[in-house]
């Protein structure tokens, strides 16, 4: 299981970034979602020995970071935190696949190393595009896009509710931990029995909170349907963005740009 | 307009764990009155307020809102008539943005898009939060959350406005703004609070609750000067009258 | 045990996306038929609770390290399988976006691994059959431990399978299984114990909560076992069908379709994808338990014998490397350029 | 006894989402002082208080408690020395009953059963909540919760007592008792509040915080009469001085 340290839960900052106003932030959320999906699919479609062909795809995250004014460090840090499983699962490639595929100035490189590097590059590309999607698109925006894409309403409702109460309950949990630590010195008070008392009480409180929320919803005329007053229109720029980026992804999939450039340089 | 009347008749309530919180409440509030509810900690004020639009239903006795007696089938009417601002704003702002939240009620009332937008803008302007429209509630400060909760209730234009401890954790200036807002609201309003100075500023009538019963009911300026009564109910003279 | 985009092939990723989406639609329909409106905020708050509760940790006895709850089975026990599945799916979706846990393509696999097994296998087949209204706390304890372990083992095994089918990792099947299952057995024991204790705690403090929730999730909450198995059969057929279709035409599905469209058959029949992967699985399990790295080493080299490294000579690879560096350089320069322009204008 | 000294030196703090909440705080509180902390909503009072026993650690600058500089290794010392009552009582009561909750701290200090029971009863009696001993905290009224939180901290008998908005939702009598309790507490005490009358009653010194900095620091009776300063900080004259 991942190590749930503080950084992992520090999602408030990404959320704050998503409310900025740049050209990237203003692009229709649905378009951004679909473009990101296409990007990820194309990236993972490369076979495990292709490295240099993946390189041009860095253009997408780098473009989003710079045009969306997203601090690079934040994204890098997040990528670093979630990496262990991938690093582990790919770790054996260099040991097990020892066919030599490259010789770089006399140093032989095995297929295993190539495929390991390719996994890591894919990892960076796919993870950063997911993070950048959320850093440049407000979550409610993504949810209304999902609704437009015919994702079941109950599911979208759940996403909205969890998003809303995630922050409330996370802070509540943090304050509970604070209260416990204040009166538990060092390791005392962290035993499993106290833990169950705390979690159980927290669960009951959450359930009771849902009752109050239900009442609040009803007080404002809830009848089983949640209505959103929001219509997201397609702007001209949205369509341009979608067409441009998808065709660049496909062209890069068809032509080996890195190698073409490399060839040109070598000839020169 | 009998719409704006609230009447409690011998209302009893017991919490599931056996605590008798209300023990036969009796009172009647008519159109346009502004009523303060005061009393010791644990006297039953919040429990009483939870009955006003059916969050809790009485175990015994009856509650009448407008012309209708409150029960499971009239609960929706009560919810439309009585707008309640509870103690914790987080439980009441459930939508992902301030705009969506304030629009939620009017949309459910079946208004047109334009009317809804107008109402929302109006309500947010009243509480001075129009600039927060696109923010998610978790990016607001406590005082801002409270203001938005009030806007969400105002946007539904309830006939009766009810608030539980509305000034808690507001700084003195925001508290003063809230007092002015309440003074301007022309319909029936009911406010439970320990802030007796606020009650004195806003309410003309005052109910004193003690151990689940009404022990006094009268003009605010009489009740809040009645020192033996105050003493009995864990209360004090409003601070602005305690010249030092 | 979050599956990750980088370890997936498009075929495996999209198949499980389709599978998980199908189940979400199915659960949504089920919920719509007989939902108590109170369930909507309850589900949302419990989803947020699962996140938040993971921030509270405890010291695992004897080891001194700290742990936290996972929560899937608590959700199933409180909400029933359909609502619990929707909540788990939403939690994972938010995790994949905000925490980038796994990624967006792997989301399908993750929902499958962490939602389907606990909600539609462990819960109905183990928990529900053992625990009835009025069951004692010991029964709840045993049922929780068994069902949590079953759910986690199936999920972990499923991670291994998805990785193998995608053919991105060289990890030998048996090693992978040996590493994943015991760890998740230990996690399952602790998690099961906590699940039971929390359920018992809520039961003792507020028995009416459990009752009223289980009332509100009304009658049809029992999952029909026949349906579960039909579902799995369909999914198995779908996976098998889609994958062998992809595998027969080209190992890396999307690559195949793009090239088909743009007519640039670049890589001659490569021999990986499902068929060799399955063969690899067979080979690997055949040396159970006395495998060693050298053997599997040979095995994989042998397997790759037929696979031609896409005709790249030393010359082209050098140009590839130089090109990569240049491309990266250009991208970074352009990115920096945009940033500078933006700050200038601001 | 240098034990009871708190010193902040150029303390900066930024929340994970980028909010700069403290921007270079400097002050020194010595033994036996009683200090009020006032300021607008969002000024940084609660953030400051969260630093007092290491719930938050400064991004820049140093904090000294007694003789020790506060850091990860001295945090347990700070927690034993400084008892903090935070703004939201809901999050501080995490055990299943009021008794368990108040006993939690003393038990962890390693006292005997008898001593713990004695301490708990004493503390609950002080705040007038002995009768609530067996109730679960989330079933208390707001004011009762606050009182129990105060009991939980008193039961630990800290050297330095810190409270964030301690009187909110207390009824006037409990508020008066709290004031008396605070007056009797002989060690160092620090109180953040919007209740300027309480500050005026209890504290001899007063810090005004504005936007993460100390804008004024002086004798309470001077600061709370300085109307331009108050105005600037969303504050008002204490109500008992607003003769009407
Ligand atoms: N959910 C609950 N379950 C059981 N008892 C409760 C619950 N909520 C409140 N009580 C009890 O009911 C009584 C009345 O509580 P209520 O919250 O109405 O008081 P209040 O007048 O609002 O007090 P305060 O001024 O402190 O807010 C108290 O004795 C309280 O302990
Ligand atoms: N967890 C948090 N994450 C991000 N920002 C926060 C957080 N808590 C507080 N802030 C911000 O830090 C600033 C200081 O907040 P703080 O809570 O210290 O104010 P305060 O003086 O206690 O206000 P109040 O009088 O309303 O209690 C505010 O701008 C607030 O929005
Ligand atoms: Mg109350
Ligand atoms: Mg504060």
PDB file of N, CA and C and ligand atoms in Angstrom, chain D residues 41-42 44-47 87 164-165 192 194, ligand 4:
ATOM      1  N   UNK D  41     -11.229  38.243  10.968  1.00  0.00           N
ATOM      2  CA  UNK D  41     -11.340  36.869  10.459  1.00  0.00           C
ATOM      3  C   UNK D  41     -10.233  36.634   9.447  1.00  0.00           C
ATOM      4  N   UNK D  42      -9.531  35.523   9.597  1.00  0.00           N
ATOM      5  CA  UNK D  42      -8.485  35.199   8.637  1.00  0.00           C
ATOM      6  C   UNK D  42      -7.171  35.911   8.857  1.00  0.00           C
ATOM      7  N   UNK D  44      -4.891  35.245  11.052  1.00  0.00           N
ATOM      8  CA  UNK D  44      -3.818  34.301  11.336  1.00  0.00           C
ATOM      9  C   UNK D  44      -3.758  33.874  12.796  1.00  0.00           C
ATOM     10  N   UNK D  45      -4.765  34.195  13.568  1.00  0.00           N
ATOM     11  CA  UNK D  45      -4.747  33.873  14.992  1.00  0.00           C
ATOM     12  C   UNK D  45      -4.688  32.359  15.218  1.00  0.00           C
ATOM     13  N   UNK D  46      -5.566  31.631  14.556  1.00  0.00           N
ATOM     14  CA  UNK D  46      -5.588  30.188  14.789  1.00  0.00           C
ATOM     15  C   UNK D  46      -4.312  29.538  14.276  1.00  0.00           C
ATOM     16  N   UNK D  47      -3.784  30.053  13.180  1.00  0.00           N
ATOM     17  CA  UNK D  47      -2.538  29.506  12.651  1.00  0.00           C
ATOM     18  C   UNK D  47      -1.422  29.708  13.667  1.00  0.00           C
ATOM     19  N   UNK D  87     -10.238  26.001  18.255  1.00  0.00           N
ATOM     20  CA  UNK D  87     -11.469  26.721  17.956  1.00  0.00           C
ATOM     21  C   UNK D  87     -12.679  25.793  17.825  1.00  0.00           C
ATOM     22  N   UNK D 164      -8.246  29.138  21.899  1.00  0.00           N
ATOM     23  CA  UNK D 164      -8.660  29.809  20.671  1.00  0.00           C
ATOM     24  C   UNK D 164     -10.179  29.975  20.722  1.00  0.00           C
ATOM     25  N   UNK D 165     -10.630  31.194  20.828  1.00  0.00           N
ATOM     26  CA  UNK D 165     -12.066  31.502  20.832  1.00  0.00           C
ATOM     27  C   UNK D 165     -12.814  30.651  21.854  1.00  0.00           C
ATOM     28  N   UNK D 192      -6.937  33.774  22.233  1.00  0.00           N
ATOM     29  CA  UNK D 192      -7.341  34.443  20.996  1.00  0.00           C
ATOM     30  C   UNK D 192      -8.854  34.529  20.989  1.00  0.00           C
ATOM     31  N   UNK D 194     -12.603  36.956  19.533  1.00  0.00           N
ATOM     32  CA  UNK D 194     -13.305  38.138  19.050  1.00  0.00           C
ATOM     33  C   UNK D 194     -14.109  38.765  20.184  1.00  0.00           C
TER      34      UNK D 194
HETATM   35 MG1  LIG E   4      -9.437  31.151  14.068  1.00  0.00          MG
END
